[in-house]
Each structure stands twice: as structure tokens, then as C-alpha cells.
């Protein structure tokens, strides 16, 4: 039976108190919101913090509000709250869809959008029991110095496996971040790094407080697609978000594609917009974009599914997303 190690649980009632606890206890402390990913990882010995700092009672991290220009979502809001909020459903339905496809309903009622954005990367050689990892000799991400995915690799390539960040990326979301040195904004396109060990540009004592999403321009459509073995529970084998803006003549004036679950961060796929810009979103354009996405995307063997099959599914997901937008 997997058991949790002893730790002290703190429940601050203000953001400054939470930041102080994280700063004082340093590497011995970790924040916890829903805990749907952190607690299983603690049972596997991947994290062994002596202090957990709960964020559910921090008022600055709660609430979903809107203005004429943007929607602000507190990082401690549950995925269910995001998926069912009327304003989110009306203005940015793709984010509601992505949140609704995370795991299963029980976990979405507890798991938070901030936790999904900051989800630890996953790998077939990392997300295992301590006994299993020890038998293999551990890995670069935890307790070892060998990457089992890229032989001789010196950088961890564990997969970014969250569902909401690709949508947030094409929507130009901005993260409100707070830490010991103050508060500031970080565009989500600058938030992630290519290091699978810690794929965030913020420090371990910093917190994502909220997410601000600009209201998309009139005529902009965003679609989200997720590939997984079952229709619920499973992490993505691949996921993507597509944003398309069209002018009054129906021609594409804005095009963005972000793909994730391949490497350590959500990746903007370049060159695909060349096939779409200035054209109507017909079958030929959709097929050209799908083919370019296939050429650009190369999943790694960091998930226990054939990477070539995952790559072959990328254009399928692109076609589905673009057909959904074209029909809107």
C-alpha cells in the first residue's frame, strides 16, 4: 500500500501569508490546491515536502470576474467552476471545453485551473512507484542522471500533459504571479520552458494567483481537441488548440496552432498559418494545414504509446478542430 510521508499542513487565509510560508520553508514546502496530481505523486515518493501550503482559502485566488476587455479567473477556481461558468461558456467556450475534458468529474470538482496550468510534467519512466524507479536506476527527473527517453540526453523531456494551457496560449492569456519579490504579469507564452524537471519560468516560492484572458475579437473562433485512450480520466496522448480569425469576406486573417503532450511545454506550431492566411477555410486549406502540422510535430517516446501513431493523429485532430471552426 502506498502511504504519505509525515508533513505539516498549513491553511493560510491571505496571499501574503501563503507566500511567507513558502519562502520561510523554502525547498521543504510546496503549495497545494486540489492536490489531485500532487498527492498521488507524493505517495510515489516523487515529492516529499515537509510542509504543504493550502491555497483554497486565499481570497485573491478565487472568483471569476469579467470586464469589457477581459475575463479574470482565480487560480484556485475548480475546473468544474471554469467549465460551467456562464461567462466562460459564452465568451471563451473552448476554455470551458478544455477544462471539462480534464480527468473525470470527481477530480474536476476538486482540481483547479491554476493546478492544471502548473501541472508537473509526466513520463513513462517517472510517474511510477519508488520500487519501480529504483529497479530501473531512476531517471534524470528524479534521483538519477540518465534520460531513458533520449539516450544520452542531458535535458529532461517529460511530457507537458495539461489541457487548458494550449487554449490559454492561443487566447493570449496573462498569468498574475506573486512571490517574495512582489507581483507581476507573465504572458503564458513566456511561462513555460523546455526543461521537463521544472518547466515553468517562475520560482518554486512563487504562485500563479490568477489568469486573465482578453476577450477575443469579433469573428474569432477557437477549437480544442484531445487524444486519449478513454473518453474520461486519462491524461492526453496529444492535445491542441486552434485559433482562427476571419475578415468580413470570410478569409483567414489570424491563425494560431498550439500543440502539447509531446515535449515539456505547449508548442506553437510554425508555418501552418502560411497555408491558411488570406484564404477561406475550405477542405483544401484544412488539408494543407493538417499536412504541415504533421511535418512539424514529432512526439517523443515519453508516453507508453507508439510515438509514430501519436504523430499520425496530429493531422486528424487538426482536421477536426478546423472543421468545427469552419462550420461555426
PDB file of C-alpha atoms in Angstrom, residues 18-288:
ATOM      1  CA  UNK A  18       0.879  31.792   1.859  1.00  0.00           C
ATOM      2  CA  UNK A  19       3.888  33.412   0.190  1.00  0.00           C
ATOM      3  CA  UNK A  20       5.570  33.877   3.563  1.00  0.00           C
ATOM      4  CA  UNK A  21       5.150  30.195   4.419  1.00  0.00           C
ATOM      5  CA  UNK A  22       6.592  29.113   1.079  1.00  0.00           C
ATOM      6  CA  UNK A  23       9.516  31.493   1.459  1.00  0.00           C
ATOM      7  CA  UNK A  24      10.305  30.549   5.077  1.00  0.00           C
ATOM      8  CA  UNK A  25      10.247  26.805   4.465  1.00  0.00           C
ATOM      9  CA  UNK A  26      11.941  27.011   1.057  1.00  0.00           C
ATOM     10  CA  UNK A  27      12.545  23.675  -0.667  1.00  0.00           C
ATOM     11  CA  UNK A  28      10.777  21.866   2.197  1.00  0.00           C
ATOM     12  CA  UNK A  29       7.431  23.428   1.226  1.00  0.00           C
ATOM     13  CA  UNK A  30       5.030  23.009  -1.680  1.00  0.00           C
ATOM     14  CA  UNK A  31       1.702  24.699  -2.467  1.00  0.00           C
ATOM     15  CA  UNK A  32      -1.395  22.527  -2.734  1.00  0.00           C
ATOM     16  CA  UNK A  33      -4.754  23.460  -4.207  1.00  0.00           C
ATOM     17  CA  UNK A  34      -6.878  20.495  -5.292  1.00  0.00           C
ATOM     18  CA  UNK A  35      -3.993  18.073  -4.816  1.00  0.00           C
ATOM     19  CA  UNK A  36      -5.326  15.688  -7.463  1.00  0.00           C
ATOM     20  CA  UNK A  37      -1.868  15.321  -9.028  1.00  0.00           C
ATOM     21  CA  UNK A  38       0.387  16.277  -6.115  1.00  0.00           C
ATOM     22  CA  UNK A  39      -0.952  13.747  -3.596  1.00  0.00           C
ATOM     23  CA  UNK A  40      -0.513  10.691  -5.870  1.00  0.00           C
ATOM     24  CA  UNK A  41       2.983  11.908  -6.703  1.00  0.00           C
ATOM     25  CA  UNK A  42       3.734  12.214  -3.000  1.00  0.00           C
ATOM     26  CA  UNK A  43       2.570   8.633  -2.481  1.00  0.00           C
ATOM     27  CA  UNK A  44       5.034   7.555  -5.173  1.00  0.00           C
ATOM     28  CA  UNK A  45       7.841   9.429  -3.432  1.00  0.00           C
ATOM     29  CA  UNK A  46       8.275  11.884  -6.297  1.00  0.00           C
ATOM     30  CA  UNK A  47       7.766  14.771  -3.858  1.00  0.00           C
ATOM     31  CA  UNK A  48       8.381  14.612  -0.121  1.00  0.00           C
ATOM     32  CA  UNK A  49       7.694  18.126   1.217  1.00  0.00           C
ATOM     33  CA  UNK A  50       7.782  18.651   4.966  1.00  0.00           C
ATOM     34  CA  UNK A  51       5.204  21.431   4.619  1.00  0.00           C
ATOM     35  CA  UNK A  52       2.119  21.789   2.434  1.00  0.00           C
ATOM     36  CA  UNK A  53       0.656  25.265   1.990  1.00  0.00           C
ATOM     37  CA  UNK A  54      -3.052  25.057   1.098  1.00  0.00           C
ATOM     38  CA  UNK A  55      -4.419  27.743  -1.233  1.00  0.00           C
ATOM     39  CA  UNK A  56      -8.164  27.099  -1.092  1.00  0.00           C
ATOM     40  CA  UNK A  57      -8.820  29.838   1.494  1.00  0.00           C
ATOM     41  CA  UNK A  58      -6.770  32.559  -0.219  1.00  0.00           C
ATOM     42  CA  UNK A  59      -9.400  35.061  -1.425  1.00  0.00           C
ATOM     43  CA  UNK A  60      -7.110  36.654  -4.030  1.00  0.00           C
ATOM     44  CA  UNK A  61      -7.018  33.305  -5.837  1.00  0.00           C
ATOM     45  CA  UNK A  62     -10.787  32.787  -6.022  1.00  0.00           C
ATOM     46  CA  UNK A  63     -13.552  34.124  -8.215  1.00  0.00           C
ATOM     47  CA  UNK A  64     -14.373  34.532 -11.911  1.00  0.00           C
ATOM     48  CA  UNK A  65     -14.992  38.125 -12.950  1.00  0.00           C
ATOM     49  CA  UNK A  66     -15.247  39.954 -16.251  1.00  0.00           C
ATOM     50  CA  UNK A  67     -14.847  43.416 -17.710  1.00  0.00           C
ATOM     51  CA  UNK A  68     -15.419  44.838 -21.161  1.00  0.00           C
ATOM     52  CA  UNK A  69     -11.935  43.721 -22.203  1.00  0.00           C
ATOM     53  CA  UNK A  70     -11.097  40.516 -20.314  1.00  0.00           C
ATOM     54  CA  UNK A  71     -12.120  37.653 -18.048  1.00  0.00           C
ATOM     55  CA  UNK A  72     -10.182  37.036 -14.841  1.00  0.00           C
ATOM     56  CA  UNK A  73     -10.152  33.564 -13.293  1.00  0.00           C
ATOM     57  CA  UNK A  74      -8.671  32.969  -9.857  1.00  0.00           C
ATOM     58  CA  UNK A  75      -6.074  30.209  -9.969  1.00  0.00           C
ATOM     59  CA  UNK A  76      -7.812  28.312  -7.140  1.00  0.00           C
ATOM     60  CA  UNK A  77     -11.111  28.088  -9.010  1.00  0.00           C
ATOM     61  CA  UNK A  78     -12.012  24.478  -9.741  1.00  0.00           C
ATOM     62  CA  UNK A  79     -12.053  23.098 -13.257  1.00  0.00           C
ATOM     63  CA  UNK A  80     -15.763  22.407 -12.865  1.00  0.00           C
ATOM     64  CA  UNK A  81     -16.365  26.064 -11.982  1.00  0.00           C
ATOM     65  CA  UNK A  82     -14.488  27.146 -15.119  1.00  0.00           C
ATOM     66  CA  UNK A  83     -16.236  24.589 -17.327  1.00  0.00           C
ATOM     67  CA  UNK A  84     -19.723  25.628 -16.196  1.00  0.00           C
ATOM     68  CA  UNK A  85     -19.387  29.387 -15.694  1.00  0.00           C
ATOM     69  CA  UNK A  86     -21.863  31.253 -17.959  1.00  0.00           C
ATOM     70  CA  UNK A  87     -19.399  33.980 -18.972  1.00  0.00           C
ATOM     71  CA  UNK A  88     -16.678  31.473 -19.846  1.00  0.00           C
ATOM     72  CA  UNK A  89     -19.149  29.370 -21.823  1.00  0.00           C
ATOM     73  CA  UNK A  90     -20.362  32.434 -23.700  1.00  0.00           C
ATOM     74  CA  UNK A  91     -17.084  34.267 -24.435  1.00  0.00           C
ATOM     75  CA  UNK A  92     -14.383  31.567 -24.458  1.00  0.00           C
ATOM     76  CA  UNK A  93     -16.214  28.220 -24.827  1.00  0.00           C
ATOM     77  CA  UNK A  94     -13.010  26.473 -25.918  1.00  0.00           C
ATOM     78  CA  UNK A  95     -11.561  27.003 -22.431  1.00  0.00           C
ATOM     79  CA  UNK A  96     -14.726  25.598 -20.878  1.00  0.00           C
ATOM     80  CA  UNK A  97     -14.396  22.557 -23.135  1.00  0.00           C
ATOM     81  CA  UNK A  98     -10.730  22.020 -22.266  1.00  0.00           C
ATOM     82  CA  UNK A  99     -11.487  22.278 -18.547  1.00  0.00           C
ATOM     83  CA  UNK A 100     -14.402  19.851 -18.943  1.00  0.00           C
ATOM     84  CA  UNK A 101     -12.139  17.258 -20.579  1.00  0.00           C
ATOM     85  CA  UNK A 102      -9.589  17.138 -17.751  1.00  0.00           C
ATOM     86  CA  UNK A 103      -9.697  13.763 -15.975  1.00  0.00           C
ATOM     87  CA  UNK A 104     -13.131  12.800 -14.587  1.00  0.00           C
ATOM     88  CA  UNK A 105     -15.936  14.707 -12.814  1.00  0.00           C
ATOM     89  CA  UNK A 106     -14.814  13.857  -9.280  1.00  0.00           C
ATOM     90  CA  UNK A 107     -11.326  15.250  -9.855  1.00  0.00           C
ATOM     91  CA  UNK A 108     -12.590  18.316 -11.749  1.00  0.00           C
ATOM     92  CA  UNK A 109     -14.697  19.292  -8.735  1.00  0.00           C
ATOM     93  CA  UNK A 110     -11.501  19.486  -6.664  1.00  0.00           C
ATOM     94  CA  UNK A 111      -8.700  20.170  -9.149  1.00  0.00           C
ATOM     95  CA  UNK A 112      -8.046  23.815 -10.015  1.00  0.00           C
ATOM     96  CA  UNK A 113      -7.243  25.679 -13.193  1.00  0.00           C
ATOM     97  CA  UNK A 114      -4.055  27.032 -11.608  1.00  0.00           C
ATOM     98  CA  UNK A 115      -3.037  23.495 -10.776  1.00  0.00           C
ATOM     99  CA  UNK A 116      -3.692  22.459 -14.354  1.00  0.00           C
ATOM    100  CA  UNK A 117      -1.540  25.298 -15.691  1.00  0.00           C
ATOM    101  CA  UNK A 118       1.250  24.339 -13.266  1.00  0.00           C
ATOM    102  CA  UNK A 119       0.806  20.571 -13.701  1.00  0.00           C
ATOM    103  CA  UNK A 120       4.037  18.633 -13.269  1.00  0.00           C
ATOM    104  CA  UNK A 121       5.334  17.042 -16.471  1.00  0.00           C
ATOM    105  CA  UNK A 122       4.773  13.324 -16.860  1.00  0.00           C
ATOM    106  CA  UNK A 123       6.848  10.480 -18.268  1.00  0.00           C
ATOM    107  CA  UNK A 124       6.582   6.712 -18.588  1.00  0.00           C
ATOM    108  CA  UNK A 125       9.840   6.425 -16.625  1.00  0.00           C
ATOM    109  CA  UNK A 126       8.979   8.986 -13.950  1.00  0.00           C
ATOM    110  CA  UNK A 127       5.367   8.503 -12.891  1.00  0.00           C
ATOM    111  CA  UNK A 128       5.965   5.132 -11.284  1.00  0.00           C
ATOM    112  CA  UNK A 129       6.354   3.792  -7.764  1.00  0.00           C
ATOM    113  CA  UNK A 130       9.642   4.245  -5.966  1.00  0.00           C
ATOM    114  CA  UNK A 131      10.233   0.462  -6.178  1.00  0.00           C
ATOM    115  CA  UNK A 132       9.780   0.521  -9.977  1.00  0.00           C
ATOM    116  CA  UNK A 133      12.025   3.537 -10.444  1.00  0.00           C
ATOM    117  CA  UNK A 134      14.749   2.102  -8.228  1.00  0.00           C
ATOM    118  CA  UNK A 135      14.788  -1.130 -10.217  1.00  0.00           C
ATOM    119  CA  UNK A 136      15.339   0.900 -13.402  1.00  0.00           C
ATOM    120  CA  UNK A 137      18.073   3.028 -11.866  1.00  0.00           C
ATOM    121  CA  UNK A 138      15.901   6.148 -11.584  1.00  0.00           C
ATOM    122  CA  UNK A 139      15.893   8.890 -14.229  1.00  0.00           C
ATOM    123  CA  UNK A 140      17.094  12.399 -14.938  1.00  0.00           C
ATOM    124  CA  UNK A 141      13.949  13.990 -13.492  1.00  0.00           C
ATOM    125  CA  UNK A 142      14.160  12.246 -10.119  1.00  0.00           C
ATOM    126  CA  UNK A 143      17.144  10.741  -8.259  1.00  0.00           C
ATOM    127  CA  UNK A 144      19.112   9.690 -11.354  1.00  0.00           C
ATOM    128  CA  UNK A 145      21.326  11.054 -14.120  1.00  0.00           C
ATOM    129  CA  UNK A 146      20.016   9.104 -17.124  1.00  0.00           C
ATOM    130  CA  UNK A 147      17.235  10.022 -19.548  1.00  0.00           C
ATOM    131  CA  UNK A 148      15.517   6.844 -20.684  1.00  0.00           C
ATOM    132  CA  UNK A 149      13.609   8.666 -23.432  1.00  0.00           C
ATOM    133  CA  UNK A 150      16.539  10.317 -25.233  1.00  0.00           C
ATOM    134  CA  UNK A 151      19.604   8.161 -24.775  1.00  0.00           C
ATOM    135  CA  UNK A 152      22.472  10.309 -23.587  1.00  0.00           C
ATOM    136  CA  UNK A 153      20.121  13.242 -23.159  1.00  0.00           C
ATOM    137  CA  UNK A 154      21.177  15.927 -20.725  1.00  0.00           C
ATOM    138  CA  UNK A 155      17.762  17.611 -20.509  1.00  0.00           C
ATOM    139  CA  UNK A 156      14.520  16.115 -19.233  1.00  0.00           C
ATOM    140  CA  UNK A 157      11.842  15.721 -21.921  1.00  0.00           C
ATOM    141  CA  UNK A 158       8.932  14.579 -19.746  1.00  0.00           C
ATOM    142  CA  UNK A 159       5.636  15.484 -21.386  1.00  0.00           C
ATOM    143  CA  UNK A 160       3.560  18.532 -20.592  1.00  0.00           C
ATOM    144  CA  UNK A 161       0.175  16.900 -20.014  1.00  0.00           C
ATOM    145  CA  UNK A 162      -2.227  19.698 -19.101  1.00  0.00           C
ATOM    146  CA  UNK A 163      -5.291  20.516 -21.195  1.00  0.00           C
ATOM    147  CA  UNK A 164      -6.072  24.181 -20.529  1.00  0.00           C
ATOM    148  CA  UNK A 165      -2.666  25.767 -21.425  1.00  0.00           C
ATOM    149  CA  UNK A 166      -2.926  25.246 -25.231  1.00  0.00           C
ATOM    150  CA  UNK A 167      -6.238  27.102 -25.243  1.00  0.00           C
ATOM    151  CA  UNK A 168      -4.905  29.798 -22.928  1.00  0.00           C
ATOM    152  CA  UNK A 169      -1.879  30.179 -25.208  1.00  0.00           C
ATOM    153  CA  UNK A 170      -3.872  30.861 -28.381  1.00  0.00           C
ATOM    154  CA  UNK A 171      -6.098  33.223 -26.381  1.00  0.00           C
ATOM    155  CA  UNK A 172      -3.054  35.301 -25.288  1.00  0.00           C
ATOM    156  CA  UNK A 173      -3.731  34.726 -21.593  1.00  0.00           C
ATOM    157  CA  UNK A 174      -1.669  36.536 -18.975  1.00  0.00           C
ATOM    158  CA  UNK A 175      -0.808  34.989 -15.613  1.00  0.00           C
ATOM    159  CA  UNK A 176      -0.758  37.085 -12.460  1.00  0.00           C
ATOM    160  CA  UNK A 177       2.245  35.860 -10.478  1.00  0.00           C
ATOM    161  CA  UNK A 178       3.216  36.688  -6.890  1.00  0.00           C
ATOM    162  CA  UNK A 179       6.372  35.842  -4.979  1.00  0.00           C
ATOM    163  CA  UNK A 180       8.771  37.045  -2.283  1.00  0.00           C
ATOM    164  CA  UNK A 181       9.948  39.869  -4.565  1.00  0.00           C
ATOM    165  CA  UNK A 182       6.493  41.189  -5.400  1.00  0.00           C
ATOM    166  CA  UNK A 183       3.823  40.699  -8.029  1.00  0.00           C
ATOM    167  CA  UNK A 184       3.789  40.882 -11.794  1.00  0.00           C
ATOM    168  CA  UNK A 185       2.271  39.602 -15.028  1.00  0.00           C
ATOM    169  CA  UNK A 186       3.691  36.807 -17.171  1.00  0.00           C
ATOM    170  CA  UNK A 187       2.232  36.145 -20.644  1.00  0.00           C
ATOM    171  CA  UNK A 188       1.526  32.434 -20.842  1.00  0.00           C
ATOM    172  CA  UNK A 189       3.656  32.165 -23.994  1.00  0.00           C
ATOM    173  CA  UNK A 190       6.658  33.027 -21.766  1.00  0.00           C
ATOM    174  CA  UNK A 191       5.589  30.945 -18.789  1.00  0.00           C
ATOM    175  CA  UNK A 192       6.796  27.520 -19.923  1.00  0.00           C
ATOM    176  CA  UNK A 193      10.352  26.329 -20.522  1.00  0.00           C
ATOM    177  CA  UNK A 194      11.775  23.276 -22.296  1.00  0.00           C
ATOM    178  CA  UNK A 195      13.155  21.737 -19.083  1.00  0.00           C
ATOM    179  CA  UNK A 196      10.926  18.842 -18.066  1.00  0.00           C
ATOM    180  CA  UNK A 197      12.244  18.872 -14.496  1.00  0.00           C
ATOM    181  CA  UNK A 198      10.795  22.349 -13.852  1.00  0.00           C
ATOM    182  CA  UNK A 199       9.045  23.643 -16.959  1.00  0.00           C
ATOM    183  CA  UNK A 200       7.902  26.965 -15.519  1.00  0.00           C
ATOM    184  CA  UNK A 201       9.687  30.303 -15.675  1.00  0.00           C
ATOM    185  CA  UNK A 202       8.689  31.186 -12.096  1.00  0.00           C
ATOM    186  CA  UNK A 203      10.482  30.157  -8.918  1.00  0.00           C
ATOM    187  CA  UNK A 204       9.314  27.456  -6.541  1.00  0.00           C
ATOM    188  CA  UNK A 205       8.289  30.046  -3.947  1.00  0.00           C
ATOM    189  CA  UNK A 206       6.128  31.939  -6.457  1.00  0.00           C
ATOM    190  CA  UNK A 207       2.439  31.374  -7.123  1.00  0.00           C
ATOM    191  CA  UNK A 208       0.119  31.837 -10.074  1.00  0.00           C
ATOM    192  CA  UNK A 209      -2.623  33.947  -8.492  1.00  0.00           C
ATOM    193  CA  UNK A 210      -4.997  34.396 -11.422  1.00  0.00           C
ATOM    194  CA  UNK A 211      -5.383  34.102 -15.173  1.00  0.00           C
ATOM    195  CA  UNK A 212      -6.574  36.990 -17.339  1.00  0.00           C
ATOM    196  CA  UNK A 213      -7.925  36.212 -20.803  1.00  0.00           C
ATOM    197  CA  UNK A 214      -8.582  39.037 -23.291  1.00  0.00           C
ATOM    198  CA  UNK A 215     -11.964  38.871 -24.961  1.00  0.00           C
ATOM    199  CA  UNK A 216     -11.349  37.545 -28.492  1.00  0.00           C
ATOM    200  CA  UNK A 217     -12.097  39.926 -31.364  1.00  0.00           C
ATOM    201  CA  UNK A 218     -15.417  39.578 -33.141  1.00  0.00           C
ATOM    202  CA  UNK A 219     -15.348  36.669 -35.555  1.00  0.00           C
ATOM    203  CA  UNK A 220     -12.560  34.788 -33.776  1.00  0.00           C
ATOM    204  CA  UNK A 221     -13.123  31.097 -33.151  1.00  0.00           C
ATOM    205  CA  UNK A 222     -11.046  28.683 -31.058  1.00  0.00           C
ATOM    206  CA  UNK A 223     -11.332  24.885 -31.060  1.00  0.00           C
ATOM    207  CA  UNK A 224      -9.761  22.339 -28.712  1.00  0.00           C
ATOM    208  CA  UNK A 225      -9.079  18.675 -29.421  1.00  0.00           C
ATOM    209  CA  UNK A 226      -7.759  15.980 -27.092  1.00  0.00           C
ATOM    210  CA  UNK A 227      -6.474  12.479 -27.808  1.00  0.00           C
ATOM    211  CA  UNK A 228      -6.613   9.868 -25.029  1.00  0.00           C
ATOM    212  CA  UNK A 229      -7.306   6.132 -24.683  1.00  0.00           C
ATOM    213  CA  UNK A 230     -10.654   6.622 -22.904  1.00  0.00           C
ATOM    214  CA  UNK A 231     -13.180   9.439 -23.029  1.00  0.00           C
ATOM    215  CA  UNK A 232     -12.557  10.244 -19.366  1.00  0.00           C
ATOM    216  CA  UNK A 233      -9.851  10.134 -16.690  1.00  0.00           C
ATOM    217  CA  UNK A 234      -6.790   9.731 -18.933  1.00  0.00           C
ATOM    218  CA  UNK A 235      -4.073  12.308 -19.478  1.00  0.00           C
ATOM    219  CA  UNK A 236      -3.702  13.425 -23.097  1.00  0.00           C
ATOM    220  CA  UNK A 237      -1.626  11.485 -25.593  1.00  0.00           C
ATOM    221  CA  UNK A 238      -1.774  14.726 -27.574  1.00  0.00           C
ATOM    222  CA  UNK A 239      -3.907  17.843 -27.487  1.00  0.00           C
ATOM    223  CA  UNK A 240      -4.120  21.061 -29.440  1.00  0.00           C
ATOM    224  CA  UNK A 241      -5.893  24.371 -29.738  1.00  0.00           C
ATOM    225  CA  UNK A 242      -6.500  26.279 -32.966  1.00  0.00           C
ATOM    226  CA  UNK A 243      -7.449  29.938 -33.206  1.00  0.00           C
ATOM    227  CA  UNK A 244      -8.862  31.363 -36.417  1.00  0.00           C
ATOM    228  CA  UNK A 245      -9.877  34.945 -37.114  1.00  0.00           C
ATOM    229  CA  UNK A 246     -11.722  35.818 -40.332  1.00  0.00           C
ATOM    230  CA  UNK A 247     -12.385  39.105 -42.087  1.00  0.00           C
ATOM    231  CA  UNK A 248     -15.737  40.295 -43.434  1.00  0.00           C
ATOM    232  CA  UNK A 249     -15.114  38.317 -46.622  1.00  0.00           C
ATOM    233  CA  UNK A 250     -14.649  35.073 -44.690  1.00  0.00           C
ATOM    234  CA  UNK A 251     -10.910  34.892 -45.327  1.00  0.00           C
ATOM    235  CA  UNK A 252      -8.486  33.907 -42.567  1.00  0.00           C
ATOM    236  CA  UNK A 253      -6.833  36.968 -41.036  1.00  0.00           C
ATOM    237  CA  UNK A 254      -5.449  35.361 -37.861  1.00  0.00           C
ATOM    238  CA  UNK A 255      -4.278  31.784 -37.385  1.00  0.00           C
ATOM    239  CA  UNK A 256      -2.539  30.059 -34.467  1.00  0.00           C
ATOM    240  CA  UNK A 257      -1.946  26.427 -33.575  1.00  0.00           C
ATOM    241  CA  UNK A 258      -0.561  25.215 -30.245  1.00  0.00           C
ATOM    242  CA  UNK A 259       0.137  21.517 -29.657  1.00  0.00           C
ATOM    243  CA  UNK A 260       1.048  19.858 -26.376  1.00  0.00           C
ATOM    244  CA  UNK A 261       1.717  16.497 -24.649  1.00  0.00           C
ATOM    245  CA  UNK A 262       4.723  15.864 -26.897  1.00  0.00           C
ATOM    246  CA  UNK A 263       7.577  17.601 -25.085  1.00  0.00           C
ATOM    247  CA  UNK A 264       7.959  19.555 -21.861  1.00  0.00           C
ATOM    248  CA  UNK A 265       5.915  22.593 -22.911  1.00  0.00           C
ATOM    249  CA  UNK A 266       2.993  23.620 -25.164  1.00  0.00           C
ATOM    250  CA  UNK A 267       4.480  24.366 -28.559  1.00  0.00           C
ATOM    251  CA  UNK A 268       3.394  26.955 -31.084  1.00  0.00           C
ATOM    252  CA  UNK A 269       3.480  25.193 -34.455  1.00  0.00           C
ATOM    253  CA  UNK A 270       5.046  27.434 -37.058  1.00  0.00           C
ATOM    254  CA  UNK A 271       4.460  27.665 -40.819  1.00  0.00           C
ATOM    255  CA  UNK A 272       0.913  26.286 -40.625  1.00  0.00           C
ATOM    256  CA  UNK A 273      -0.513  29.774 -40.944  1.00  0.00           C
ATOM    257  CA  UNK A 274       1.092  30.124 -44.400  1.00  0.00           C
ATOM    258  CA  UNK A 275      -1.479  27.727 -45.824  1.00  0.00           C
ATOM    259  CA  UNK A 276      -4.404  29.489 -44.186  1.00  0.00           C
ATOM    260  CA  UNK A 277      -3.806  33.244 -44.203  1.00  0.00           C
ATOM    261  CA  UNK A 278      -5.849  35.092 -46.810  1.00  0.00           C
ATOM    262  CA  UNK A 279      -7.817  32.001 -47.763  1.00  0.00           C
ATOM    263  CA  UNK A 280     -11.259  30.723 -46.906  1.00  0.00           C
ATOM    264  CA  UNK A 281     -11.304  27.742 -44.571  1.00  0.00           C
ATOM    265  CA  UNK A 282     -12.264  25.149 -47.178  1.00  0.00           C
ATOM    266  CA  UNK A 283     -11.281  21.471 -47.462  1.00  0.00           C
ATOM    267  CA  UNK A 284      -8.083  22.217 -49.381  1.00  0.00           C
ATOM    268  CA  UNK A 285      -6.830  24.730 -46.838  1.00  0.00           C
ATOM    269  CA  UNK A 286      -7.724  22.442 -43.929  1.00  0.00           C
ATOM    270  CA  UNK A 287      -5.814  19.566 -45.533  1.00  0.00           C
ATOM    271  CA  UNK A 288      -2.772  21.767 -46.216  1.00  0.00           C
TER     272      UNK A 288
END
